[in-house]
CSV table of N, CA, C and O in Angstrom, one decimal:
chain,number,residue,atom,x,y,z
A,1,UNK,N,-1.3,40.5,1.3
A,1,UNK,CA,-0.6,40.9,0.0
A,1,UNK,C,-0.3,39.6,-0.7
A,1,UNK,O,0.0,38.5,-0.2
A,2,UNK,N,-0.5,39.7,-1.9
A,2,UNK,CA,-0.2,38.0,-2.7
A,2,UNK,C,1.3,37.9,-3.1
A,2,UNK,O,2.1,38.9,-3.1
A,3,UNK,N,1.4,36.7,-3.4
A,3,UNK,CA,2.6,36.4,-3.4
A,3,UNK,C,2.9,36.3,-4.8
A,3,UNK,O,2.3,35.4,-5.5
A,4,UNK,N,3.8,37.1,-5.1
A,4,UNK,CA,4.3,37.6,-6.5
A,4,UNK,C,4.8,36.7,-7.5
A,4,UNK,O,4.4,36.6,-8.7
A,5,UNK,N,6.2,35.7,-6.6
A,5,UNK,CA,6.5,34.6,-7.3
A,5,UNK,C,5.5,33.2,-7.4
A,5,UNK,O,5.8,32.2,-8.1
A,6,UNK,N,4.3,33.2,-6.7
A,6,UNK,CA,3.6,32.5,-6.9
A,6,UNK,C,2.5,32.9,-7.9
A,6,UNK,O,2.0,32.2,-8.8
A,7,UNK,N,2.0,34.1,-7.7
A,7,UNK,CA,1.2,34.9,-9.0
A,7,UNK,C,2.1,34.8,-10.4
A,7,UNK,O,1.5,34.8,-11.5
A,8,UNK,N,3.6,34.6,-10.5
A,8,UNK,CA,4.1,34.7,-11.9
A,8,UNK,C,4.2,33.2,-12.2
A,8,UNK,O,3.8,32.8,-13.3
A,9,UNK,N,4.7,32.4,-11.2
A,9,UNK,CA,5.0,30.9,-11.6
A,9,UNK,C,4.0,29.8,-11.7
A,9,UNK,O,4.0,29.0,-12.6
A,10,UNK,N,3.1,29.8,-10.7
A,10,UNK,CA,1.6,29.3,-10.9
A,10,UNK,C,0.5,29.9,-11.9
A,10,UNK,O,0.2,31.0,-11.6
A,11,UNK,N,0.1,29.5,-12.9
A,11,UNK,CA,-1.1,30.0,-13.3
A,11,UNK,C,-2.4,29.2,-13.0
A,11,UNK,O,-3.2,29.1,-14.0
A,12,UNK,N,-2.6,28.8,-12.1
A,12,UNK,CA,-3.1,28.4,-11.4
A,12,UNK,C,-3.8,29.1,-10.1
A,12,UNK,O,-4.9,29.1,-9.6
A,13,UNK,N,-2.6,29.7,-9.8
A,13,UNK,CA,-2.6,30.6,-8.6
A,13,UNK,C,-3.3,32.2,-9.4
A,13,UNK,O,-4.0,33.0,-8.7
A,14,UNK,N,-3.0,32.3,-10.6
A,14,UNK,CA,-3.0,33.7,-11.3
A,14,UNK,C,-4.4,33.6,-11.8
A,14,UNK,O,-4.9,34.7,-12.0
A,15,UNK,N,-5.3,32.1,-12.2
A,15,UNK,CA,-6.3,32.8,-12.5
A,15,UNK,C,-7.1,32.1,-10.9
A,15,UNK,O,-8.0,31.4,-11.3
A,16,UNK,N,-7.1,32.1,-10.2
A,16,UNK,CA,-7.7,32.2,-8.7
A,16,UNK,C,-7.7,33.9,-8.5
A,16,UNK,O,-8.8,34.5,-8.4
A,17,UNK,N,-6.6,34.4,-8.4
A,17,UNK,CA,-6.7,35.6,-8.4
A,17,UNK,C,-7.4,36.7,-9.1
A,17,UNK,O,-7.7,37.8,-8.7
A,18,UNK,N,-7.6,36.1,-10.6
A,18,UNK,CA,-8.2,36.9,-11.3
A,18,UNK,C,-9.5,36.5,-10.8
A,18,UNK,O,-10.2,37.5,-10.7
A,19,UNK,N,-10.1,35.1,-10.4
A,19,UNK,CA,-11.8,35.0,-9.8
A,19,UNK,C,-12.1,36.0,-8.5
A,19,UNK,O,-13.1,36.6,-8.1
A,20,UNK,N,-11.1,35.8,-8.2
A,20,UNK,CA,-11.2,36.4,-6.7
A,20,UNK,C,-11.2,38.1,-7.0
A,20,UNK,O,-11.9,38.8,-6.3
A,21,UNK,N,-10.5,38.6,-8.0
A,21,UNK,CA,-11.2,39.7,-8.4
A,21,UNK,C,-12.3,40.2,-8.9
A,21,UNK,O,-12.8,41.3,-8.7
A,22,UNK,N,-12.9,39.1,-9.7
A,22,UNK,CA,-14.0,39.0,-10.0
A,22,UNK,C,-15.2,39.1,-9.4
A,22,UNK,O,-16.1,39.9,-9.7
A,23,UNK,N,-15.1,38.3,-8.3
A,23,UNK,CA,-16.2,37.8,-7.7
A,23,UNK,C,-16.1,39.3,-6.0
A,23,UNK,O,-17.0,39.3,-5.2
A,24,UNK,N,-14.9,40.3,-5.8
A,24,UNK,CA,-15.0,41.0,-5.5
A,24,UNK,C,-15.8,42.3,-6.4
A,24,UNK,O,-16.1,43.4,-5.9
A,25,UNK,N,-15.9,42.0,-7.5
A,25,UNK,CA,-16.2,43.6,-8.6
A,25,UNK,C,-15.3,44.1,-8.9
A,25,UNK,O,-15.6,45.2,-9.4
A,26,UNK,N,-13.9,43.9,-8.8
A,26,UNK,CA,-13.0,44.4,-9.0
A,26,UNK,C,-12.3,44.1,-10.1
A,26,UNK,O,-12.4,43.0,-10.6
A,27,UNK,N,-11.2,45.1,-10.9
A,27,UNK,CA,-10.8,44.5,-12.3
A,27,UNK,C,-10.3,43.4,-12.4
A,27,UNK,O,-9.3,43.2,-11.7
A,28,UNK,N,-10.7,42.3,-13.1
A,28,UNK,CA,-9.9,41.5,-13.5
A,28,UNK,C,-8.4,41.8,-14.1
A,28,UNK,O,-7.5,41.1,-13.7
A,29,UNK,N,-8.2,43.0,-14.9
A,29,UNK,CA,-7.2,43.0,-15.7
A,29,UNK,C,-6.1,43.8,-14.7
A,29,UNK,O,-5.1,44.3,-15.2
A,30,UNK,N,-6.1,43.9,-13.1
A,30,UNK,CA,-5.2,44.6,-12.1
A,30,UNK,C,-4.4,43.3,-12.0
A,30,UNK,O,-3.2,43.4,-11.7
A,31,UNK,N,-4.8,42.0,-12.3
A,31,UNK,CA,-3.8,40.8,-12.3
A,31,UNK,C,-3.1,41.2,-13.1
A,31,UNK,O,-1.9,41.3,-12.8
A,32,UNK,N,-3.4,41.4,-14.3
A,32,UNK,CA,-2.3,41.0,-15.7
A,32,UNK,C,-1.3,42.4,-15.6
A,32,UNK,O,-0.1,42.4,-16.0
A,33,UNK,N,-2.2,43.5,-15.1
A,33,UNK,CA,-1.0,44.7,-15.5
A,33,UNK,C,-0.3,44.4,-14.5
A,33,UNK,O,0.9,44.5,-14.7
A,34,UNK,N,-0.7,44.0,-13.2
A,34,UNK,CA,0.9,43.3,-12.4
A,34,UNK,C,1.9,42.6,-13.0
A,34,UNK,O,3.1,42.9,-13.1
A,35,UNK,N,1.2,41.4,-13.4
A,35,UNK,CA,2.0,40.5,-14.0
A,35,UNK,C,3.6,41.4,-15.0
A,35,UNK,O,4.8,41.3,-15.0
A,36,UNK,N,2.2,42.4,-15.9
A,36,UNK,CA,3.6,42.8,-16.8
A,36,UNK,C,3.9,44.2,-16.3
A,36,UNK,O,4.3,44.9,-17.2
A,37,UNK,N,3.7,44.7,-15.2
A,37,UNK,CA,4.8,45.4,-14.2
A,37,UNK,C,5.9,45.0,-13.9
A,37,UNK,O,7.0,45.5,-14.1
A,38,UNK,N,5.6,43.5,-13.2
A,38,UNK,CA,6.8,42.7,-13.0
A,38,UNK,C,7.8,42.6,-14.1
A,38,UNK,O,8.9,43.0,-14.2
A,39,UNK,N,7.0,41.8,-15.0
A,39,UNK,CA,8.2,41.8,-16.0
A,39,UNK,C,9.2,42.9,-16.4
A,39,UNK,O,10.4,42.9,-16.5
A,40,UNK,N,8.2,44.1,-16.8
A,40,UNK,CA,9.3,45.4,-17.0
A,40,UNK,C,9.8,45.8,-15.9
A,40,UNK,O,10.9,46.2,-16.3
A,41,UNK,N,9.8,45.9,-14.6
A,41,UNK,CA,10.6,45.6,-13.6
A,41,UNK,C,11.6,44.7,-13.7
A,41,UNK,O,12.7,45.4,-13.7
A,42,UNK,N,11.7,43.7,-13.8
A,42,UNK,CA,12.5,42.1,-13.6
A,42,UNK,C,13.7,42.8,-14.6
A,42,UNK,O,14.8,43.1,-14.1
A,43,UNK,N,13.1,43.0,-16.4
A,43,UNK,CA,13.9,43.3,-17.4
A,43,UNK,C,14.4,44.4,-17.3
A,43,UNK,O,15.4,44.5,-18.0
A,44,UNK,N,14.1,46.0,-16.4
A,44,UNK,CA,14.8,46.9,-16.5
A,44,UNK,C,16.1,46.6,-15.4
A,44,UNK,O,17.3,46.8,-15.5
A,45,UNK,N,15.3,46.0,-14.2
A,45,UNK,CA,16.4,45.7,-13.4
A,45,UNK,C,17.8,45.1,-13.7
A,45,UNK,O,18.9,45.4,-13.3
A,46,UNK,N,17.5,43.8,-14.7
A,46,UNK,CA,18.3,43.3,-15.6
A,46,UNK,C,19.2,43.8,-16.2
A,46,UNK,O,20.4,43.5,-16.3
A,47,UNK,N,18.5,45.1,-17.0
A,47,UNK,CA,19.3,45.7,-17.8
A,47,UNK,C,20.2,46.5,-17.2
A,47,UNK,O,21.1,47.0,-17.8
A,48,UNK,N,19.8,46.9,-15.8
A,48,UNK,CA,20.4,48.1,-15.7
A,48,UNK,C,22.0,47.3,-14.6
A,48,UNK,O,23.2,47.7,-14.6
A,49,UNK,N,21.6,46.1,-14.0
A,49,UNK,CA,22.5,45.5,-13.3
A,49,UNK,C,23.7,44.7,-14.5
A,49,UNK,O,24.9,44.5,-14.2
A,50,UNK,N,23.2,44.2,-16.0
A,50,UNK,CA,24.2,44.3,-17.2
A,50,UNK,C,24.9,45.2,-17.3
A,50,UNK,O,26.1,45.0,-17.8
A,51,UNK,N,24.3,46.8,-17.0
A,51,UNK,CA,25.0,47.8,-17.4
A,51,UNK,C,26.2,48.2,-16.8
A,51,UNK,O,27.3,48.6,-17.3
A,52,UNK,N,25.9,47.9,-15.6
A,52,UNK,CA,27.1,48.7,-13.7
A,52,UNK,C,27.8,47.2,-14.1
A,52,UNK,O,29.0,47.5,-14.0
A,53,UNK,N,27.7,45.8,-14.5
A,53,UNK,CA,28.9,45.1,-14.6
A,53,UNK,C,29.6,45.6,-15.8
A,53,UNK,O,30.7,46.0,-15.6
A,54,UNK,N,29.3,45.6,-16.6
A,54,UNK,CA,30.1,46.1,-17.7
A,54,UNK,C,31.3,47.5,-17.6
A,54,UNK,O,32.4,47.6,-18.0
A,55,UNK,N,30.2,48.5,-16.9
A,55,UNK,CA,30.9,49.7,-15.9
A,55,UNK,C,32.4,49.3,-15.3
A,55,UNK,O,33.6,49.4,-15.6
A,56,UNK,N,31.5,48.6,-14.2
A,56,UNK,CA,32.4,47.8,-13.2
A,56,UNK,C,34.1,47.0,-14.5
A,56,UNK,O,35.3,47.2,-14.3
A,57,UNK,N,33.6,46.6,-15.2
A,57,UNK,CA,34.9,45.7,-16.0
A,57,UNK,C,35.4,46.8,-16.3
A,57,UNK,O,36.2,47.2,-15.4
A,58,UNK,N,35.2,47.7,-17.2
A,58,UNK,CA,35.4,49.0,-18.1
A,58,UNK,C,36.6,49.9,-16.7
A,58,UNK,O,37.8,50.2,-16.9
A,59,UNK,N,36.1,50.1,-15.6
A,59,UNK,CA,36.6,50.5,-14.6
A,59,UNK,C,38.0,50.0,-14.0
A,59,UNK,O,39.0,50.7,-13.7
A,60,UNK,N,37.8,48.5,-14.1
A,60,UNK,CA,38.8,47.8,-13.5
A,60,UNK,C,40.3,47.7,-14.8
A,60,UNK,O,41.5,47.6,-14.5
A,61,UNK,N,39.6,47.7,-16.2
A,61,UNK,CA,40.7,47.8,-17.4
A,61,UNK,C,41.1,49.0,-17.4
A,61,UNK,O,42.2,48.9,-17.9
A,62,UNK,N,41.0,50.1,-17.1
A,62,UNK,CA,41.7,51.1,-17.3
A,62,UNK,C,42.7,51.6,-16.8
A,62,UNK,O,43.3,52.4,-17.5
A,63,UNK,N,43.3,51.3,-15.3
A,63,UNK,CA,44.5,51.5,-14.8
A,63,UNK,C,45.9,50.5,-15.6
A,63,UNK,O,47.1,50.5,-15.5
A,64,UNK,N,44.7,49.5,-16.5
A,64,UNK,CA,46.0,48.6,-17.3
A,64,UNK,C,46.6,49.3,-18.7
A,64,UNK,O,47.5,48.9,-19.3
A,65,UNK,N,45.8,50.1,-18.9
A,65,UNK,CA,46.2,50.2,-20.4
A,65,UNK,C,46.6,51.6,-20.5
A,65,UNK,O,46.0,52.3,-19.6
A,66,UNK,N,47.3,52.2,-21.2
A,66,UNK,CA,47.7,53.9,-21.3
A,66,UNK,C,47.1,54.5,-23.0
A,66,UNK,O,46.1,54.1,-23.6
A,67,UNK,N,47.6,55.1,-23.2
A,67,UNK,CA,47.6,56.1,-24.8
A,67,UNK,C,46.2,56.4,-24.6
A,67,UNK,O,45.5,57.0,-23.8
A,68,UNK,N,46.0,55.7,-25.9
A,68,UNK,CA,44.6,56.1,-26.8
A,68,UNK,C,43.8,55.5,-26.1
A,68,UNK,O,42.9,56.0,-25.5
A,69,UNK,N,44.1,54.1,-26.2
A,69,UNK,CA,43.1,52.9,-25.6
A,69,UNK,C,42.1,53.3,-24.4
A,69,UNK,O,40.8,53.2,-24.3
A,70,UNK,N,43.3,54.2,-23.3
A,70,UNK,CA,42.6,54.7,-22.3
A,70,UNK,C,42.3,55.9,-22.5
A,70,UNK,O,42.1,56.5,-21.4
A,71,UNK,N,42.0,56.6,-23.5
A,71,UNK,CA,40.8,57.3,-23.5
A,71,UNK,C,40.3,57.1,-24.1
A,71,UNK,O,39.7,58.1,-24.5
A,72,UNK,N,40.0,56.0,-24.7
A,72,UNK,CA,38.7,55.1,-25.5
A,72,UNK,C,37.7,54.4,-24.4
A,72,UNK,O,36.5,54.3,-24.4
A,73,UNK,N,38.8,53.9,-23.6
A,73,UNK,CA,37.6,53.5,-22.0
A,73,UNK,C,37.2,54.4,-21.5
A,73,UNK,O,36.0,54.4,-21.3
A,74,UNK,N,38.1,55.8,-21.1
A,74,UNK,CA,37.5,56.6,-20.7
A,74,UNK,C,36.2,57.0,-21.0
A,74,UNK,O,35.3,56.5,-20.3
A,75,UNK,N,35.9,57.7,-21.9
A,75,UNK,CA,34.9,58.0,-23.3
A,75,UNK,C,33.6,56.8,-22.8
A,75,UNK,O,32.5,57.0,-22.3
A,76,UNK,N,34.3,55.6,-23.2
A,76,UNK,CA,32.7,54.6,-23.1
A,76,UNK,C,32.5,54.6,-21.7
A,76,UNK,O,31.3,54.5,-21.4
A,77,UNK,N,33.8,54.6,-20.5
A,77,UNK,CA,32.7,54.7,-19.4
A,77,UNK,C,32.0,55.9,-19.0
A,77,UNK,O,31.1,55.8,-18.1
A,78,UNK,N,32.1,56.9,-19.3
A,78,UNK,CA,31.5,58.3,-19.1
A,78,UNK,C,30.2,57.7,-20.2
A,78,UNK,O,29.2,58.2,-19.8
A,79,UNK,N,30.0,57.0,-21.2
A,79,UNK,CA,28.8,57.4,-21.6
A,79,UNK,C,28.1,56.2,-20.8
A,79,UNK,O,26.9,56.3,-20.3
A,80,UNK,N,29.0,55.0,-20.7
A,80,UNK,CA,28.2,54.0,-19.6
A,80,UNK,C,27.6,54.6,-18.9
A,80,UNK,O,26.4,54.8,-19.3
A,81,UNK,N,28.0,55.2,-17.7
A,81,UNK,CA,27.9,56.2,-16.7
A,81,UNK,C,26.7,56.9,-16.9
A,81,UNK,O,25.9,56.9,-16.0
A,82,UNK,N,26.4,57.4,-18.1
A,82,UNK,CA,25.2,58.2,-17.9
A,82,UNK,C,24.2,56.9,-18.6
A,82,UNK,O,23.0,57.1,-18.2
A,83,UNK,N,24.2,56.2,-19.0
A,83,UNK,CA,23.3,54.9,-19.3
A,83,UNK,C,23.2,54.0,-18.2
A,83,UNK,O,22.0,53.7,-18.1
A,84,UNK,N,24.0,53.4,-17.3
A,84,UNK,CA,23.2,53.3,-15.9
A,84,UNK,C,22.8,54.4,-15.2
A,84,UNK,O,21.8,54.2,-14.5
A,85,UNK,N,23.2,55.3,-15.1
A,85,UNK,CA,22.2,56.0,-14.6
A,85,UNK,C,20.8,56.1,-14.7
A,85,UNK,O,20.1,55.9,-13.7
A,86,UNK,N,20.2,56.2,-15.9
A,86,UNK,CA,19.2,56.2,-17.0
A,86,UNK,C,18.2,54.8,-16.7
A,86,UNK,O,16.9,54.8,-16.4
A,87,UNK,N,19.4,53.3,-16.7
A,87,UNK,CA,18.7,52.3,-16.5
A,87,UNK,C,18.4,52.2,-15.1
A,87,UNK,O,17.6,51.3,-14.9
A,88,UNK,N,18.9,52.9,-14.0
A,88,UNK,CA,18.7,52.8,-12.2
A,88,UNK,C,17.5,53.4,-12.2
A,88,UNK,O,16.5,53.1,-11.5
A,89,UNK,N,17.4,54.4,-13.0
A,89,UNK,CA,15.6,55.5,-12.7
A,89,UNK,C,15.0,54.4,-13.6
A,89,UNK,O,14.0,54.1,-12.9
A,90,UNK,N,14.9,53.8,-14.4
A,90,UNK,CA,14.0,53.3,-15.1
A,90,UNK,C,13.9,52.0,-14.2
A,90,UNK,O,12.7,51.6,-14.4
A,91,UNK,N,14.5,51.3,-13.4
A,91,UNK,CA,13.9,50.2,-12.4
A,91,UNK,C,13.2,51.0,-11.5
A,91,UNK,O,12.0,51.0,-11.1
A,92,UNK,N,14.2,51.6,-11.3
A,92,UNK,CA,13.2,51.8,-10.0
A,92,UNK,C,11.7,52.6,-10.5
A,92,UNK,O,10.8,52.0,-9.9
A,93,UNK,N,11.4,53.3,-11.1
A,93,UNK,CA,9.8,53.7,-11.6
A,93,UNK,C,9.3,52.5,-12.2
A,93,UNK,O,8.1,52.5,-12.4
A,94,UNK,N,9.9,51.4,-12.4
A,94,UNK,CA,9.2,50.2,-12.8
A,94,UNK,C,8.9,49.4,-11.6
A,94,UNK,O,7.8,48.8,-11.4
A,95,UNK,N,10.0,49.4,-10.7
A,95,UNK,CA,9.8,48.8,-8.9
A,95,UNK,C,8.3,49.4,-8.4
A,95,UNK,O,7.3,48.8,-8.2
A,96,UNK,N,8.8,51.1,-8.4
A,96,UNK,CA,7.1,51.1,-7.7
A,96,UNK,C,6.1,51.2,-8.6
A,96,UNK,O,5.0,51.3,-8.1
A,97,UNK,N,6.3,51.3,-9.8
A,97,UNK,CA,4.7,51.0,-10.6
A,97,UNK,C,4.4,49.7,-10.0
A,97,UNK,O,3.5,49.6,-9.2
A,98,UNK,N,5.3,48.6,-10.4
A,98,UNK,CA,5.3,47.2,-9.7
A,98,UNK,C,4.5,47.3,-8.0
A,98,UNK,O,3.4,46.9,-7.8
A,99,UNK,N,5.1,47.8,-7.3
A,99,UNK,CA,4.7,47.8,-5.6
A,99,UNK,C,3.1,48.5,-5.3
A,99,UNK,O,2.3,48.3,-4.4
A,100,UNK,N,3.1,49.6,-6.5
A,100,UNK,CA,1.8,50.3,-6.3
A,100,UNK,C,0.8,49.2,-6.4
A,100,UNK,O,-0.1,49.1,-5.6
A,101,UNK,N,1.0,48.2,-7.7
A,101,UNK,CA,-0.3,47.5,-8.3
A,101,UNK,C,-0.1,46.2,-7.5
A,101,UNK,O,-1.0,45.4,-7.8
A,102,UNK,N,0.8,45.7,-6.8
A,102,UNK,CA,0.6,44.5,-6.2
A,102,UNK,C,0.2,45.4,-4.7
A,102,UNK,O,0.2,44.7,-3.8
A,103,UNK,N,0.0,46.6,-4.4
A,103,UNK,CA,-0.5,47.0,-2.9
A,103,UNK,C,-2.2,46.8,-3.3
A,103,UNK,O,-3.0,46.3,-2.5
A,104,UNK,N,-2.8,47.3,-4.7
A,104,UNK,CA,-4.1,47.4,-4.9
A,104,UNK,C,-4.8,46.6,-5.2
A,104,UNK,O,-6.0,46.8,-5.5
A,105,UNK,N,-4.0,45.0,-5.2
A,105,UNK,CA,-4.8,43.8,-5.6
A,105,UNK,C,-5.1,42.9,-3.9
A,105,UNK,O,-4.2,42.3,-3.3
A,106,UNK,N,-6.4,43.0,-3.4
A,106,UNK,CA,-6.5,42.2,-1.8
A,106,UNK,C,-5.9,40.9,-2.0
A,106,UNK,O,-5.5,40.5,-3.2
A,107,UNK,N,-5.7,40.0,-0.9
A,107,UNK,CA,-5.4,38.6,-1.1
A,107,UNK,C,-6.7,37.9,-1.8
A,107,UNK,O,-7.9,38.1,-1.7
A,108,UNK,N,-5.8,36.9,-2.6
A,108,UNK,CA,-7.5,36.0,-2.7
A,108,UNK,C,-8.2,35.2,-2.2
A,108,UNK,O,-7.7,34.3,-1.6
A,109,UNK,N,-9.7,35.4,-2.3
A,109,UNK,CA,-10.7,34.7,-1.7
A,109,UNK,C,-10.8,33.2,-2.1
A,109,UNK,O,-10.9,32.8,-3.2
A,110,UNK,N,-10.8,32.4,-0.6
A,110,UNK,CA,-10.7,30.9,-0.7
A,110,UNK,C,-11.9,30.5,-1.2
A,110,UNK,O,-12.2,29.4,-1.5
């Protein structure tokens, strides 16, 4: 299996891999839609771990405050709530798009 942070942070390493696809017959371009699997992986994961801290704060302010206020948190964390939700399925279908296309690329040939 190739090594992911070395296929993103080498490009050196990335176009070896793309020869090594090459010179198997196989797509060159199974490198690059990894590459930006990863990224939309990397960024949904991002987004969605921005979201559960924000949650997380939203959660912890509310036993401070009473009236309106608290059900103005209320309110945004219920819609939070369903927006991480939303961003947890969108990593993860971006994780295994990501795991599918780094299982279908062989190691590369020295």
């Amino acid at each position: 299996m190739l090594d992911l942070r070395l296929l993103r942070d080498d490009p050196t390493f990335a176009a070896r891999a793309r020869a090594s696809q090459r010179a198997r017959g196989e797509s060159v371009e199974a490198v690059d839609e990894l590459l930006a699997a990863d990224a939309t992986k990397r960024a949904a994961q991002a987004d969605f771990e921005r979201l559960r801290a924000e949650q997380k704060a939203i959660g912890r302010e509310i036993p401070r405050v009473n009236g309106a206020e608290k059900e103005a948190l209320l309110a945004k964390a219920k819609d939070l709530s369903a927006q991480v939700k939303l961003a947890d399925e969108r990593a993860e279908r971006a994780a295994a798009d990501q795991a599918r296309l780094l299982l279908s690329i062989p190691n590369v040939i020295e």
